[in-house]
mmCIF file of C-alpha atoms in Angstrom:
data_model
loop_
_atom_site.group_PDB
_atom_site.id
_atom_site.type_symbol
_atom_site.label_atom_id
_atom_site.label_comp_id
_atom_site.label_asym_id
_atom_site.label_seq_id
_atom_site.Cartn_x
_atom_site.Cartn_y
_atom_site.Cartn_z
ATOM 1 C CA MET A 1484 4.520 14.492 -62.263
ATOM 2 C CA LYS A 1485 5.227 18.038 -61.077
ATOM 3 C CA LYS A 1486 1.800 18.122 -59.423
ATOM 4 C CA ILE A 1487 2.523 14.926 -57.460
ATOM 5 C CA PHE A 1488 5.912 16.265 -56.372
ATOM 6 C CA LEU A 1489 4.385 19.590 -55.287
ATOM 7 C CA LEU A 1490 1.568 17.825 -53.438
ATOM 8 C CA SER A 1491 4.118 15.570 -51.675
ATOM 9 C CA CYS A 1492 6.112 18.624 -50.567
ATOM 10 C CA ILE A 1493 3.000 20.307 -49.195
ATOM 11 C CA ILE A 1494 1.975 17.178 -47.270
ATOM 12 C CA ILE A 1495 5.456 16.686 -45.830
ATOM 13 C CA ALA A 1496 5.687 20.360 -44.839
ATOM 14 C CA SER A 1497 2.298 20.265 -43.094
ATOM 15 C CA ILE A 1498 3.155 17.062 -41.217
ATOM 16 C CA THR A 1499 6.506 18.453 -40.095
ATOM 17 C CA SER A 1500 5.079 21.741 -38.883
ATOM 18 C CA SER A 1501 2.144 20.115 -37.088
ATOM 19 C CA CYS A 1502 4.482 17.779 -35.190
ATOM 20 C CA ASN A 1503 6.765 20.553 -34.019
ATOM 21 C CA ASN A 1504 4.018 23.003 -33.086
ATOM 22 C CA ASP A 1505 6.256 26.064 -33.276
ATOM 23 C CA ASP A 1506 4.845 29.124 -31.543
ATOM 24 C CA GLU A 1507 4.991 32.635 -32.976
ATOM 25 C CA ALA A 1508 8.461 33.241 -31.473
ATOM 26 C CA GLY A 1509 9.822 30.108 -33.178
ATOM 27 C CA ASN A 1510 10.022 28.075 -29.952
ATOM 28 C CA ILE A 1511 9.153 24.412 -30.282
ATOM 29 C CA ASN A 1512 6.237 23.359 -28.102
ATOM 30 C CA ILE A 1513 6.234 19.695 -27.115
ATOM 31 C CA ASN A 1514 2.891 17.923 -27.068
ATOM 32 C CA CYS A 1515 3.027 15.365 -24.268
ATOM 33 C CA THR A 1516 0.729 12.380 -24.036
ATOM 34 C CA GLU A 1517 -1.551 11.855 -21.069
ATOM 35 C CA VAL A 1518 -0.203 8.333 -20.500
ATOM 36 C CA PHE A 1519 0.870 7.683 -16.895
ATOM 37 C CA VAL A 1520 4.399 6.236 -16.891
ATOM 38 C CA TYR A 1521 5.882 4.181 -14.054
ATOM 39 C CA GLY A 1522 9.552 4.889 -13.419
ATOM 40 C CA LEU A 1523 10.312 1.525 -11.821
ATOM 41 C CA ASN A 1524 9.631 -1.814 -13.516
ATOM 42 C CA ILE A 1525 11.074 -4.526 -11.293
ATOM 43 C CA THR A 1526 11.236 -8.256 -12.090
ATOM 44 C CA ILE A 1527 11.870 -10.591 -9.160
ATOM 45 C CA LYS A 1528 13.425 -13.992 -9.851
ATOM 46 C CA ASP A 1529 14.452 -17.029 -7.841
ATOM 47 C CA ALA A 1530 18.279 -16.981 -7.858
ATOM 48 C CA GLN A 1531 18.503 -20.768 -8.155
ATOM 49 C CA THR A 1532 15.754 -21.580 -10.668
ATOM 50 C CA ASP A 1533 15.501 -18.244 -12.533
ATOM 51 C CA ALA A 1534 11.709 -18.501 -12.140
ATOM 52 C CA ILE A 1535 9.796 -15.229 -11.948
ATOM 53 C CA LEU A 1536 8.376 -14.632 -8.474
ATOM 54 C CA THR A 1537 5.199 -12.709 -7.750
ATOM 55 C CA GLU A 1538 3.221 -14.606 -5.082
ATOM 56 C CA GLY A 1539 4.022 -13.516 -1.540
ATOM 57 C CA ILE A 1540 6.659 -11.026 -2.697
ATOM 58 C CA THR A 1541 6.815 -7.438 -1.464
ATOM 59 C CA VAL A 1542 8.840 -4.815 -3.308
ATOM 60 C CA THR A 1543 9.469 -1.412 -1.758
ATOM 61 C CA ALA A 1544 11.122 1.652 -3.292
ATOM 62 C CA THR A 1545 12.568 4.419 -1.141
ATOM 63 C CA GLU A 1546 14.164 7.767 -1.840
ATOM 64 C CA GLY A 1547 14.919 9.874 1.210
ATOM 65 C CA ASP A 1548 11.643 10.234 3.138
ATOM 66 C CA TYR A 1549 9.603 8.848 0.237
ATOM 67 C CA SER A 1550 8.613 5.173 0.387
ATOM 68 C CA GLU A 1551 6.269 3.181 -1.825
ATOM 69 C CA THR A 1552 5.208 -0.461 -1.953
ATOM 70 C CA LEU A 1553 5.215 -1.365 -5.635
ATOM 71 C CA THR A 1554 2.185 -2.934 -7.322
ATOM 72 C CA GLN A 1555 2.394 -6.271 -9.090
ATOM 73 C CA SER A 1556 1.241 -6.207 -12.727
ATOM 74 C CA ASN A 1557 1.905 -8.841 -15.399
ATOM 75 C CA ASN A 1558 4.811 -10.529 -13.575
ATOM 76 C CA ILE A 1559 6.568 -7.251 -12.747
ATOM 77 C CA PHE A 1560 6.334 -4.774 -9.908
ATOM 78 C CA ILE A 1561 5.664 -1.166 -10.927
ATOM 79 C CA GLY A 1562 5.954 2.092 -9.044
ATOM 80 C CA ALA A 1563 7.383 5.601 -8.867
ATOM 81 C CA GLY A 1564 4.717 6.781 -11.272
ATOM 82 C CA GLU A 1565 5.846 9.978 -12.998
ATOM 83 C CA ARG A 1566 8.423 10.442 -10.217
ATOM 84 C CA ALA A 1567 12.077 10.885 -11.151
ATOM 85 C CA GLY A 1568 14.691 10.159 -8.518
ATOM 86 C CA THR A 1569 17.370 7.825 -7.214
ATOM 87 C CA TYR A 1570 15.839 4.820 -5.479
ATOM 88 C CA ALA A 1571 16.755 1.910 -3.262
ATOM 89 C CA VAL A 1572 14.543 -1.069 -4.092
ATOM 90 C CA THR A 1573 14.074 -3.905 -1.603
ATOM 91 C CA ALA A 1574 12.391 -7.209 -2.420
ATOM 92 C CA SER A 1575 11.376 -9.740 0.220
ATOM 93 C CA GLY A 1576 9.188 -12.787 0.574
ATOM 94 C CA ALA A 1577 8.591 -15.822 2.770
ATOM 95 C CA GLY A 1578 11.273 -18.410 2.103
ATOM 96 C CA TYR A 1579 13.686 -15.904 0.546
ATOM 97 C CA VAL A 1580 16.518 -13.692 1.744
ATOM 98 C CA SER A 1581 15.658 -10.022 1.247
ATOM 99 C CA GLN A 1582 17.623 -8.244 -1.457
ATOM 100 C CA THR A 1583 18.214 -4.493 -1.869
ATOM 101 C CA MET A 1584 19.514 -2.712 -4.942
ATOM 102 C CA ASN A 1585 20.652 0.885 -4.412
ATOM 103 C CA ASN A 1586 21.092 3.851 -6.724
ATOM 104 C CA ILE A 1587 18.468 3.015 -9.321
ATOM 105 C CA VAL A 1588 18.137 6.264 -11.237
ATOM 106 C CA VAL A 1589 14.806 7.145 -12.823
ATOM 107 C CA ALA A 1590 15.399 10.018 -15.244
ATOM 108 C CA GLU A 1591 12.820 12.133 -17.003
ATOM 109 C CA ASP A 1592 12.409 13.858 -20.343
ATOM 110 C CA GLN A 1593 10.226 16.869 -21.184
ATOM 111 C CA CYS A 1594 7.026 14.873 -20.677
ATOM 112 C CA HIS A 1595 7.471 11.742 -18.578
ATOM 113 C CA VAL A 1596 9.853 9.648 -16.543
ATOM 114 C CA ILE A 1597 12.015 7.172 -18.425
ATOM 115 C CA PRO A 1598 11.248 3.695 -17.046
ATOM 116 C CA GLU A 1599 14.063 1.731 -15.428
ATOM 117 C CA GLU A 1600 13.774 -2.034 -15.850
ATOM 118 C CA VAL A 1601 15.601 -3.944 -13.116
ATOM 119 C CA THR A 1602 15.783 -7.626 -12.164
ATOM 120 C CA LEU A 1603 16.450 -8.698 -8.595
ATOM 121 C CA ALA A 1604 17.320 -12.310 -7.819
ATOM 122 C CA LEU A 1605 16.280 -13.630 -4.400
ATOM 123 C CA ASP A 1606 18.151 -16.487 -2.759
ATOM 124 C CA PRO A 1607 15.986 -19.109 -1.051
ATOM 125 C CA ASN A 1608 16.457 -19.435 2.741
#
């Protein structure tokens, strides 16, 4: 039983130290993934039917001089890849009144941006 306990302690200690990756000075080094993270994940819905809209819809994000037309993927619009900031997002489409949402904050941690999931509802014309 003592051998199992000792072996468990050794395994736990090695897992803990390999996750933290302390350097010689005792500083913790963070190992970041190479995954590309989009800061904006925008769902566009019809304000009357609550149906998700993708066809014929354009979604644009702006921050100061920066502007990006978001890409549609799996019923959402994605953009601001690995780019923290405070955005205004505008959605428009034929047959709908354009809608803008301001002050969408995309924060970041030590490795990547933290995705903001937002839903905009467009009113039909």
